[in-house]
Short mmCIF file of C-alpha atoms in Angstrom, two decimals:
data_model
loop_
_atom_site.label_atom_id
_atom_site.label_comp_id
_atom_site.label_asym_id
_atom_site.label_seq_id
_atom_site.Cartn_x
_atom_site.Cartn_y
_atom_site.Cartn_z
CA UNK A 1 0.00 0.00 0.00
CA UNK A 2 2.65 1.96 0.52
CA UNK A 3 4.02 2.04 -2.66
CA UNK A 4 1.39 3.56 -4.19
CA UNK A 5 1.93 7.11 -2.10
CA UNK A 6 3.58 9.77 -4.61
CA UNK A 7 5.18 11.47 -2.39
CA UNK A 8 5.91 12.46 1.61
CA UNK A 9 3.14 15.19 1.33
CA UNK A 10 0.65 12.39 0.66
CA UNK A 11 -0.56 10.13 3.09
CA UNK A 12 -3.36 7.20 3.01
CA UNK A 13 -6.43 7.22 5.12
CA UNK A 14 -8.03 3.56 4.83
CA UNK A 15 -11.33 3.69 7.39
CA UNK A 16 -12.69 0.02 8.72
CA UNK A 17 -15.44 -0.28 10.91
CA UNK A 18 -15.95 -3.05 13.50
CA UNK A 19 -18.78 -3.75 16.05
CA UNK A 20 -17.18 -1.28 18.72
CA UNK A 21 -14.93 1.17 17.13
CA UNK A 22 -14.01 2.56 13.38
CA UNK A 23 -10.49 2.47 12.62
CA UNK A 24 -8.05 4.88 10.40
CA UNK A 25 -4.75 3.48 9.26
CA UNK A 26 -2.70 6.50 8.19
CA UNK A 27 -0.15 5.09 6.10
CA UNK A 28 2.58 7.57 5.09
CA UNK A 29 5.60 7.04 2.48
CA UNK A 30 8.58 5.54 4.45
CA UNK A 31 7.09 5.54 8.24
CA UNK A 32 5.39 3.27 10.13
CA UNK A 33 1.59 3.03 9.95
CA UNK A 34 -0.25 5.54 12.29
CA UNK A 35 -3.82 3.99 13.63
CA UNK A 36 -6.50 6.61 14.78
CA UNK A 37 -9.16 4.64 16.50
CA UNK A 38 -12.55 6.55 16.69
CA UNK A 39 -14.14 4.68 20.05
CA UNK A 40 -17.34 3.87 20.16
CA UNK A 41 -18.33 4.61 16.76
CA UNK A 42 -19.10 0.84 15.41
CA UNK A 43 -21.58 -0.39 12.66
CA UNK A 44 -24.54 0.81 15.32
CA UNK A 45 -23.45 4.11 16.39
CA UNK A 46 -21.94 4.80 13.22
CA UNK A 47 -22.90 3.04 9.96
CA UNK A 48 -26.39 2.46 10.65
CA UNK A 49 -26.33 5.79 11.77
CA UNK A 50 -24.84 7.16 8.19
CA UNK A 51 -27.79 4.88 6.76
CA UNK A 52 -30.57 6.44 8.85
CA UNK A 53 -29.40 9.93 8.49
CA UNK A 54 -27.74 10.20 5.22
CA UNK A 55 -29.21 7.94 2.73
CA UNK A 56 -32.51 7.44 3.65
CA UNK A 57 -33.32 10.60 3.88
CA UNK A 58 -32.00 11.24 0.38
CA UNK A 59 -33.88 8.00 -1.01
CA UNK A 60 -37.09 9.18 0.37
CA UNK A 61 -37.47 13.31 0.39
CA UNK A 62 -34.76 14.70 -1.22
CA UNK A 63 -35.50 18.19 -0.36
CA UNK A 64 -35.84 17.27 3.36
CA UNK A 65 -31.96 15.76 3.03
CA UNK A 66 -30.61 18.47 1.18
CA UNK A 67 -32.05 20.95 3.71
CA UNK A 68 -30.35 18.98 6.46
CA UNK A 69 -27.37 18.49 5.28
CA UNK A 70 -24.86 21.28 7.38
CA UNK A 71 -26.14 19.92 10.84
CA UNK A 72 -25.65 16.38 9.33
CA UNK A 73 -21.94 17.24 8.20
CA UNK A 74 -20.97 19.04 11.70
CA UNK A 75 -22.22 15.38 13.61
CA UNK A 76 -20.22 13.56 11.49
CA UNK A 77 -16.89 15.18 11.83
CA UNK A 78 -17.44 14.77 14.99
CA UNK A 79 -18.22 10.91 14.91
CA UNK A 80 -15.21 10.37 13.10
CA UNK A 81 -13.00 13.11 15.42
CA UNK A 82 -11.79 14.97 12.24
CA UNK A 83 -9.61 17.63 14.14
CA UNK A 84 -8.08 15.15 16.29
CA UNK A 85 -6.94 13.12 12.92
CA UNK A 86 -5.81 15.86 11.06
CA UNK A 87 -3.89 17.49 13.71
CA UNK A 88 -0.49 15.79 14.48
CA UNK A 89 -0.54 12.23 12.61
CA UNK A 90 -0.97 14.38 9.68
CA UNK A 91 1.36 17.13 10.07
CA UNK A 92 2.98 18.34 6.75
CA UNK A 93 0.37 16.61 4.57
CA UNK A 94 -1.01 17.97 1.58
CA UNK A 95 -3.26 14.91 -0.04
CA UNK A 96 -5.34 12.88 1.38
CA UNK A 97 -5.82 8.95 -0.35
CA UNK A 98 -8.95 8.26 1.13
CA UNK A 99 -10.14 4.40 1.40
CA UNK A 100 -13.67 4.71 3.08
CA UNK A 101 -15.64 1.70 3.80
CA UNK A 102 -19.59 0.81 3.85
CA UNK A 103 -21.54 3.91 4.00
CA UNK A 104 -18.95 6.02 4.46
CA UNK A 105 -18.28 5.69 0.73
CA UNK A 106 -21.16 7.72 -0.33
CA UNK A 107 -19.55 10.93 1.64
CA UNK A 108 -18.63 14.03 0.92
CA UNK A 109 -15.62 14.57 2.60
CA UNK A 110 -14.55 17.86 0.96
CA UNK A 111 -17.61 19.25 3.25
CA UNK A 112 -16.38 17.96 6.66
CA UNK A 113 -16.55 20.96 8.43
CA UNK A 114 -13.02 21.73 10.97
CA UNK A 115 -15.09 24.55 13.39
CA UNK A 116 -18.30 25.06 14.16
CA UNK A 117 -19.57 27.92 11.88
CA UNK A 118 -22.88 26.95 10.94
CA UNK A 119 -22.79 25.32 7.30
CA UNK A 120 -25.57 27.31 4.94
CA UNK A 121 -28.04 25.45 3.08
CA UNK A 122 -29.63 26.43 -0.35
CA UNK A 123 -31.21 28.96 -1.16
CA UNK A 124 -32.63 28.03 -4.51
CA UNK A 125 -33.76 24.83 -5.86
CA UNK A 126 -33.28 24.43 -9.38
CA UNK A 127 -35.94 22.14 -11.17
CA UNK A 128 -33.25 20.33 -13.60
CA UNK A 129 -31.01 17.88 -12.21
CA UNK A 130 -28.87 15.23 -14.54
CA UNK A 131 -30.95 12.81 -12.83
CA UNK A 132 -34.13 12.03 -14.22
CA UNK A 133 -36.38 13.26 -11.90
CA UNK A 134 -36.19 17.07 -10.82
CA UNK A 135 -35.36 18.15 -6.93
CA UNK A 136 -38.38 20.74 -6.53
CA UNK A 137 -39.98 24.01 -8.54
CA UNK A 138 -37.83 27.17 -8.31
CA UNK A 139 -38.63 28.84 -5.15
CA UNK A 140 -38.21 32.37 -4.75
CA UNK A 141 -35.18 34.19 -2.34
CA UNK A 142 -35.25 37.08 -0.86
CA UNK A 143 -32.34 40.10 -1.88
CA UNK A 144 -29.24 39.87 -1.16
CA UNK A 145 -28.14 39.34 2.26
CA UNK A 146 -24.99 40.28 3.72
CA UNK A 147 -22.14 37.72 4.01
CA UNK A 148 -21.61 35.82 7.22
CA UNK A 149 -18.33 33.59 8.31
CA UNK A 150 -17.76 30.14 6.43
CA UNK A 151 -17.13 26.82 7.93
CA UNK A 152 -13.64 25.47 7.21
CA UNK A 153 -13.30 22.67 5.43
CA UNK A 154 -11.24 19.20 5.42
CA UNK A 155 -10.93 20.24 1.57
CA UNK A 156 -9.64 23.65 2.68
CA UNK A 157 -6.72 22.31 4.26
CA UNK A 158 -6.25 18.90 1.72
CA UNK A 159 -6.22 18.23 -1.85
CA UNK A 160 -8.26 14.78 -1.84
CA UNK A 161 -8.63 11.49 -3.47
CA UNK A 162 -11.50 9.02 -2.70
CA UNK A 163 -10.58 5.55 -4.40
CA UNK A 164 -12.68 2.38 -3.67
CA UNK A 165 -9.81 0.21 -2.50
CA UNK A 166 -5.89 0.05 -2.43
CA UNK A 167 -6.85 -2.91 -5.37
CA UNK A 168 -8.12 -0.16 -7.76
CA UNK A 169 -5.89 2.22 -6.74
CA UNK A 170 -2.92 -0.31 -7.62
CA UNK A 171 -4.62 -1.16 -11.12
CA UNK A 172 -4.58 2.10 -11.74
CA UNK A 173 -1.14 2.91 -11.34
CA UNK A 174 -0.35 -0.79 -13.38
CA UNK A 175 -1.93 0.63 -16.54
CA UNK A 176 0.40 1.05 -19.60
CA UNK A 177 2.02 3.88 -21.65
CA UNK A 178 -0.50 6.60 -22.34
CA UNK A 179 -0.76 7.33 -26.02
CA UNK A 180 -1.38 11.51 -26.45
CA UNK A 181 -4.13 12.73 -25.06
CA UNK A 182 -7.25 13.76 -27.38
CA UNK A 183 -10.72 14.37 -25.46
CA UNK A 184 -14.45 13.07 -26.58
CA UNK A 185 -17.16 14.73 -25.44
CA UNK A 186 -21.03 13.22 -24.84
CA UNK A 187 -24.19 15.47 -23.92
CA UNK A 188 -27.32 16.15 -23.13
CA UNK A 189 -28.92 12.82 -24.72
CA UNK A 190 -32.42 14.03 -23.99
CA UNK A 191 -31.90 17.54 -25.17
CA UNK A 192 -33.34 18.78 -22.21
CA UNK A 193 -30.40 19.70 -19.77
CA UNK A 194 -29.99 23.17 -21.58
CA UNK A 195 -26.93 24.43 -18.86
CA UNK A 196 -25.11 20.96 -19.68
CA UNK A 197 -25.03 22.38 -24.02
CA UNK A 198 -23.25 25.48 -22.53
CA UNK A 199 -21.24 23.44 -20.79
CA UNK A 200 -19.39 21.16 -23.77
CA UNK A 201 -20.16 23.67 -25.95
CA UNK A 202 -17.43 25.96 -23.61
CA UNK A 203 -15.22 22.88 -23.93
CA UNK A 204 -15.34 22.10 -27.02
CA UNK A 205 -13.60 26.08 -27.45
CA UNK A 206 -11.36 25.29 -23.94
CA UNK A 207 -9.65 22.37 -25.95
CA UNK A 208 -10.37 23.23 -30.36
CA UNK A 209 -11.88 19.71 -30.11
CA UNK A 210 -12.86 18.40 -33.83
CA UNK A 211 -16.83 18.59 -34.43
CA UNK A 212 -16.55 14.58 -34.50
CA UNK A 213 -15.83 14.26 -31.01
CA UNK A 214 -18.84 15.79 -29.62
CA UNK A 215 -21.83 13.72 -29.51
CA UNK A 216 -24.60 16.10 -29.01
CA UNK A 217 -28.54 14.90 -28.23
CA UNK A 218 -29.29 12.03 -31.22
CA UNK A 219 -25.89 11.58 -31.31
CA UNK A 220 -25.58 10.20 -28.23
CA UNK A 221 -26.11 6.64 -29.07
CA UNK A 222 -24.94 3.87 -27.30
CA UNK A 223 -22.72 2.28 -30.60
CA UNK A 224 -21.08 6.27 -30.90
CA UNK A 225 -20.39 6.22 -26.97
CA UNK A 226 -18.73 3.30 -27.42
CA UNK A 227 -16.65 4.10 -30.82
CA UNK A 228 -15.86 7.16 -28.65
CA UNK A 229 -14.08 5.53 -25.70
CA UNK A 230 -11.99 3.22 -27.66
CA UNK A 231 -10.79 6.69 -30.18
CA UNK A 232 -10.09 9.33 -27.15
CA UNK A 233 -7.85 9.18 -23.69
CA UNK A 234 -10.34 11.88 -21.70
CA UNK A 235 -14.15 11.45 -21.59
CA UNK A 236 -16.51 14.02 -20.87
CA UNK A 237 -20.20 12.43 -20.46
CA UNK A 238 -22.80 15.17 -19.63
CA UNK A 239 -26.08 14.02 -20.00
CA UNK A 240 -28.75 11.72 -17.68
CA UNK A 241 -27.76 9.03 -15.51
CA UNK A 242 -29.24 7.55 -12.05
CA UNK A 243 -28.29 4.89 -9.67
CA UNK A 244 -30.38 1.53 -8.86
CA UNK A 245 -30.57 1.39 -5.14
CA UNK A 246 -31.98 -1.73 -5.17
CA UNK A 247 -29.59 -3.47 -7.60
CA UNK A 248 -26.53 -1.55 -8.39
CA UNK A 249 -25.44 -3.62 -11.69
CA UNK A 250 -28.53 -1.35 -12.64
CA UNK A 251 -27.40 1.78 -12.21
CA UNK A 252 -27.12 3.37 -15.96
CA UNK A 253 -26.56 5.84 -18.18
CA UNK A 254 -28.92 6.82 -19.82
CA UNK A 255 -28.43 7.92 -23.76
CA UNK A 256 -30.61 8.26 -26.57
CA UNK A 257 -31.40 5.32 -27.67
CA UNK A 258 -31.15 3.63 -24.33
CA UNK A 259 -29.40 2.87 -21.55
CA UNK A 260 -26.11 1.39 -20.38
CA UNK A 261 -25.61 -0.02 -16.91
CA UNK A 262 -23.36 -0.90 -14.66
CA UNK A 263 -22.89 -4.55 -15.63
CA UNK A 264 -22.16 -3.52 -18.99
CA UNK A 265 -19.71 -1.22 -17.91
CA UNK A 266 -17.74 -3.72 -16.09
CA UNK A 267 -17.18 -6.03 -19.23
CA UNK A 268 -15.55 -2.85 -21.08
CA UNK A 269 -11.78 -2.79 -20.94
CA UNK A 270 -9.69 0.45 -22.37
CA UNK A 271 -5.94 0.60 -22.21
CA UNK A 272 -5.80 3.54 -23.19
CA UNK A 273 -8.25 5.62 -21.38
CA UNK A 274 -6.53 8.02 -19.00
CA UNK A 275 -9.56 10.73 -17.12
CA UNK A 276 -13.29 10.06 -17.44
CA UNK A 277 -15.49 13.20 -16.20
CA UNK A 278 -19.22 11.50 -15.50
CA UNK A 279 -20.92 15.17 -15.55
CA UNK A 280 -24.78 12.66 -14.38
CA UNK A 281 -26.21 12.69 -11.19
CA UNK A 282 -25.66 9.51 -8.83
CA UNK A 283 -22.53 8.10 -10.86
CA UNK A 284 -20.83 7.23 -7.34
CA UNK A 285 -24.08 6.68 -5.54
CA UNK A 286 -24.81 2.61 -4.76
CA UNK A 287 -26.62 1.05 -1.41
CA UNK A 288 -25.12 -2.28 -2.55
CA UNK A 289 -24.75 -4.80 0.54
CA UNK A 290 -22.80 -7.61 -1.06
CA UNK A 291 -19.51 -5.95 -1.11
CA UNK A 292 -17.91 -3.51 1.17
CA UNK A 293 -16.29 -1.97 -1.82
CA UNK A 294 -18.94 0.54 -4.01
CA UNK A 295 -20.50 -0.76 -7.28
CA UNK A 296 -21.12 2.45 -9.01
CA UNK A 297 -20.72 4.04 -12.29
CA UNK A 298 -17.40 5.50 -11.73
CA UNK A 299 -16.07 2.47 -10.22
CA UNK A 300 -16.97 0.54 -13.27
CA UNK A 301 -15.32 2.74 -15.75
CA UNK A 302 -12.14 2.51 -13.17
CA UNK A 303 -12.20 -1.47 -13.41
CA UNK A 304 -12.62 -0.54 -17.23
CA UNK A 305 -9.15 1.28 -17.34
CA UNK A 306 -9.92 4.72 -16.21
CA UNK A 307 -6.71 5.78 -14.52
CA UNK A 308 -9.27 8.72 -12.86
CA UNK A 309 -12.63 9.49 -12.88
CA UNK A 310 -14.36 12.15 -11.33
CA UNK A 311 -17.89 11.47 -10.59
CA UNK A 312 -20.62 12.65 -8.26
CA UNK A 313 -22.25 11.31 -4.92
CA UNK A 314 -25.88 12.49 -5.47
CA UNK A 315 -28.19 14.31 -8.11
CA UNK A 316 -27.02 16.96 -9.19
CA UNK A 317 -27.71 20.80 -10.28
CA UNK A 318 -27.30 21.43 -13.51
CA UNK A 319 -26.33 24.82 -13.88
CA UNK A 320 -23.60 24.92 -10.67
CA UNK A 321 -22.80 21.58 -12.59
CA UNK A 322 -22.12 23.45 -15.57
CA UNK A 323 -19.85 26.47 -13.64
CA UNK A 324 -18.17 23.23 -11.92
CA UNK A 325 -16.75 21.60 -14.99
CA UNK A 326 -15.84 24.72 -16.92
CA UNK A 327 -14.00 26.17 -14.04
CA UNK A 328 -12.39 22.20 -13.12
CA UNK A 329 -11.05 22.14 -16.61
CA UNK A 330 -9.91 25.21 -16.08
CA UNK A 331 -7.59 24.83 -13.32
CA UNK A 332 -6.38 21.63 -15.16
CA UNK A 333 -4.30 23.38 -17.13
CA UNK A 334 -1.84 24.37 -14.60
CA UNK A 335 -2.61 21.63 -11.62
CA UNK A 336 -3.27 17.88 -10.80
CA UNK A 337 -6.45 16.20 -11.07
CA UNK A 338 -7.06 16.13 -7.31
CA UNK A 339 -5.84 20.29 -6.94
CA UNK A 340 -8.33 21.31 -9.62
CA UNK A 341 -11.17 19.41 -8.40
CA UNK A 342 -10.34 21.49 -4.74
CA UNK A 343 -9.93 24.77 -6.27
CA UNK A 344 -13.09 24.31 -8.58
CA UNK A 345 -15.32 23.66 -5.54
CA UNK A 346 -13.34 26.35 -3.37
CA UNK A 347 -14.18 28.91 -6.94
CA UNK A 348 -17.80 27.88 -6.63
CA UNK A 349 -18.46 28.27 -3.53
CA UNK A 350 -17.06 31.51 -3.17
CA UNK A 351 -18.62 32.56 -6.48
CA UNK A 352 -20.98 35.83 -5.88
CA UNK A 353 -24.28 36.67 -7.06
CA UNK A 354 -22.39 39.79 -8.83
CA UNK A 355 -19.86 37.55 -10.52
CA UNK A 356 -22.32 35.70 -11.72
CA UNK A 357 -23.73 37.77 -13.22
CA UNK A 358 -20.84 39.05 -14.78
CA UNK A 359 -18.87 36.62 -15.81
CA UNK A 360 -21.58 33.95 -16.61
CA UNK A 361 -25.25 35.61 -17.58
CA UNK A 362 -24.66 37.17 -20.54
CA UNK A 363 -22.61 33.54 -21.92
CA UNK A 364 -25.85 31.73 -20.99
CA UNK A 365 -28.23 33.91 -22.41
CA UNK A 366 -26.28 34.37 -25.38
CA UNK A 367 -26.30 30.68 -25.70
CA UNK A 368 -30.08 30.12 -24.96
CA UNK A 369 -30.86 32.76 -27.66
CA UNK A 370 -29.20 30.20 -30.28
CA UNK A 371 -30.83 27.17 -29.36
CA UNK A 372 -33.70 25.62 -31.58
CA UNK A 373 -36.79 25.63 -29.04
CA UNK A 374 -39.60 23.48 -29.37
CA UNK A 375 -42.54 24.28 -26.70
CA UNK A 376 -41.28 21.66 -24.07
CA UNK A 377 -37.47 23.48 -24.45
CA UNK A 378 -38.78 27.26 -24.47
CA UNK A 379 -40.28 25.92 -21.01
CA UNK A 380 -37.02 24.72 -19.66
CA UNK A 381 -35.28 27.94 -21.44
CA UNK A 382 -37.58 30.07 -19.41
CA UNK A 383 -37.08 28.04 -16.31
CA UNK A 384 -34.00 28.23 -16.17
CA UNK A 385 -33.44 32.06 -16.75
CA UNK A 386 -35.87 31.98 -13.36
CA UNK A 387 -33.31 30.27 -11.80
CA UNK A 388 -30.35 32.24 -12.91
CA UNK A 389 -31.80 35.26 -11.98
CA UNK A 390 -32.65 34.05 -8.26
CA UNK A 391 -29.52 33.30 -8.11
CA UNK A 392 -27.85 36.23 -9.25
CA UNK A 393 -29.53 38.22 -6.33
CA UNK A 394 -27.90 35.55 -3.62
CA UNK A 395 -24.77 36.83 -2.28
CA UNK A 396 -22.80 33.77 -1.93
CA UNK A 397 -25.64 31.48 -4.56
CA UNK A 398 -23.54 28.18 -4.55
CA UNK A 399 -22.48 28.50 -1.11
CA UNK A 400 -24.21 25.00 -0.14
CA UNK A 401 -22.15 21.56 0.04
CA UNK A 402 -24.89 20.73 -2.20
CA UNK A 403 -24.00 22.35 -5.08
CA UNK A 404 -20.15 21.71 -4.64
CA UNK A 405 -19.02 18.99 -2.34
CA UNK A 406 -20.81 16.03 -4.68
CA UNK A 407 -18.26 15.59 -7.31
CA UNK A 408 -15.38 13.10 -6.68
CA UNK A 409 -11.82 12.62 -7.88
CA UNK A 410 -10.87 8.70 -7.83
CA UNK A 411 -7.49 7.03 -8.98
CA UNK A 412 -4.64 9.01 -9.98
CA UNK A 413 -3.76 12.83 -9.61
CA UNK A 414 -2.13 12.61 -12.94
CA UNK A 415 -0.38 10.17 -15.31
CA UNK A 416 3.65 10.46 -15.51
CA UNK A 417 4.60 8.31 -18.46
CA UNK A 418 2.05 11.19 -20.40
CA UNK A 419 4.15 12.68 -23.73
CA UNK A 420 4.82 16.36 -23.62
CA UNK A 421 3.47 16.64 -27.12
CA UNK A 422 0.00 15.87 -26.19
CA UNK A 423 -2.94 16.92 -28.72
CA UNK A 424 -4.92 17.83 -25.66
CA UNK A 425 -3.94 21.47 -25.04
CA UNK A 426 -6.52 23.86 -23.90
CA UNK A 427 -6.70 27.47 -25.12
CA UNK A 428 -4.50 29.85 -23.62
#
């Protein structure tokens, strides 16, 4: 295990619950292993617990969990004694491998609060998720208010990694050469996810992709998908996807003439596949009980090849979805995987109401203007300028966890054997 640390600024976290406690092995490069033993906080106190609290609530009123959320996040940092374990056995650290186990898989530890400033909730709920059902109506905000103290975050102080097990993490690293990178993108299968075009469409100018490797709406076939993953080294999939809770080899995504699930995914194999960004809702979101390792999505595209995907823990919005993604790639210019993925949530969250509108509402309009709209679109179009607007009168209008603290990194920060004269450079 040790061997797959980088570096001394990295260190492993692999959790392990028993009856009576739940135990953290800190494994660091060159030193003996470190144990932080949270007492008390077995499968009872703390797994059912997650269950109970966490993911029932989101299976059955999603509105209700969302709403709960900060007061959730403080009681679990301090189940799990976060400022105790970050305080000396991590001293010097600046990545976090993190190995959780059971329920704990399906957290978002980039929101695990390190005081106790109350953790804001939503504001707004946007109707359009890349799930297939929508969270709630729009619901109107009051003005601007003015800006209180944040909660620090474990992702404040961390760049982080959340890998299923020290088995995928070692395939990963055991992949071959990586040819030069070229990027595919594949969106908005039901045409419907109008934030999600503006998205890839912002991309597609980020990197001077070719036209042919954008699958857009009936284009985004299951045979093209496919065709697409065995011709390109970085995936972009934007569109619909949602998890089985009842049988995770279920869990699909969901394209326009059909679906692919999990299963399917797990028979795929890609040498040369180096970053997969599943921009769907659920797509590392799985109940499963026959494993303590998660069958999701992202995992299966991992098992696939993947040498990273980023993926997210729950449905998500799809305009601070959008925002995400643009500013991630943004950031990946200069940084790792892991240190974009921090510094894209830490950019949304501090984004303001004025910056959005400045830097982002004239783009999206602009784009909206261009689309072909049908009835059922010029709905969503209208519905979503609601939203934008609401939000452009928040002060801080992606504040939440919910809209930042879903997406994942998993596998590798970033591939060395990768040539310098790569076909995947971004715009300067």
């Amino acid at each position: 295990m040790q061997a797959l640390i980088p570096d001394p600024e990295t260190a492993i976290l692999n959790f392990y619950t028993t009856d009576e406690h739940t135990h953290i092995f800190i494994l660091r490069q060159n030193q003996s292993t470190q144990l932080h033993t949270c007492e008390g906080q077995g499968y009872e106190t703390l797994q059912y617990w997650l269950f109970n609290n966490w993911l029932k609530p989101y299976k059955e009123n999603r509105t209700a969990w969302q709403n709960q959320m900060g007061e959730f996040l403080h009681e679990l940092a301090n189940h799990l004694q976060i400022n105790q374990l970050i305080s000396q056995p991590l001293n010097g650290i600046q990545e976090l491998i993190i190995i959780p186990h059971l329920y704990l898989h399906q957290i978002p530890f980039a929101a695990l609060p390190l005081n106790n400033i109350p953790i804001p909730h939503s504001n707004t709920a946007s109707d359009r998720t890349r799930g297939l059902k929508p969270l709630s109506k729009p619901t109107i905000t009051p003005a601007k208010t003015p800006p209180q103290k944040q909660p620090e975050y474990l992702s404040d102080k961390f760049r982080l990694r959340i890998v299923p097990s020290c088995q995928i993490l070692n395939f990963c690293h055991q992949r071959g050469n990586l040819k030069p990178a070229t990027m595919g993108i594949v969106e908005n299968d039901t045409g419907d996810l109008v934030c999600a075009g503006y998205e890839c469409e912002t991309l597609e100018t980020m990197h001077e992709l070719d036209k042919n490797s954008r699958l857009q709406y009936q284009q985004a076939r299951i045979g093209n998908y496919q065709n697409l993953l065995n011709q390109v080294q970085v995936l972009h999939s934007s569109h619909h996807a949602s998890a089985d809770l009842n049988n995770s080899l279920e869990s699909k995504l969901h394209l326009f003439d059909g679906d692919i699930n999990l299963g399917r995914v797990f028979t795929w194999r890609f040498s040369d596949l180096a970053e997969v960004f599943i921009s769907c809702c659920e797509t590392n979101l799985t109940f499963t009980q026959i494993t303590d390792d998660p069958l999701s999505i992202a995992s299966g595209f991992l098992c696939a090849g993947a040498r990273n995907v980023v993926s997210t823990l729950w449905a998500v919005d799809d305009l601070a979805t959008a925002l995400f993604c643009i500013l991630y790639y943004q950031e990946k210019q200069h940084n790792s995987r892991s240190e974009s993925l921090r510094k894209a949530q830490f950019k949304l969250r501090s984004l303001t109401g004025d910056e959005l509108s400045a830097k982002y509402k004239r783009q999206l309009e602009d784009y909206f203007e261009h689309q072909q709209k049908g009835e059922q679109q010029a709905e969503i179009v209208k519905n979503v300028r609601l939203h934008l607007d609401l939000l452009c009168r928040q002060e801080l209008p992606f504040v939440s966890p919910y809209y930042w603290a879903g997406f994942v990194s998993q596998g590798l920060a970033q591939e060395k054997q990768r040539s310098r004269k790569s076909s995947f450079h971004p715009k300067k």
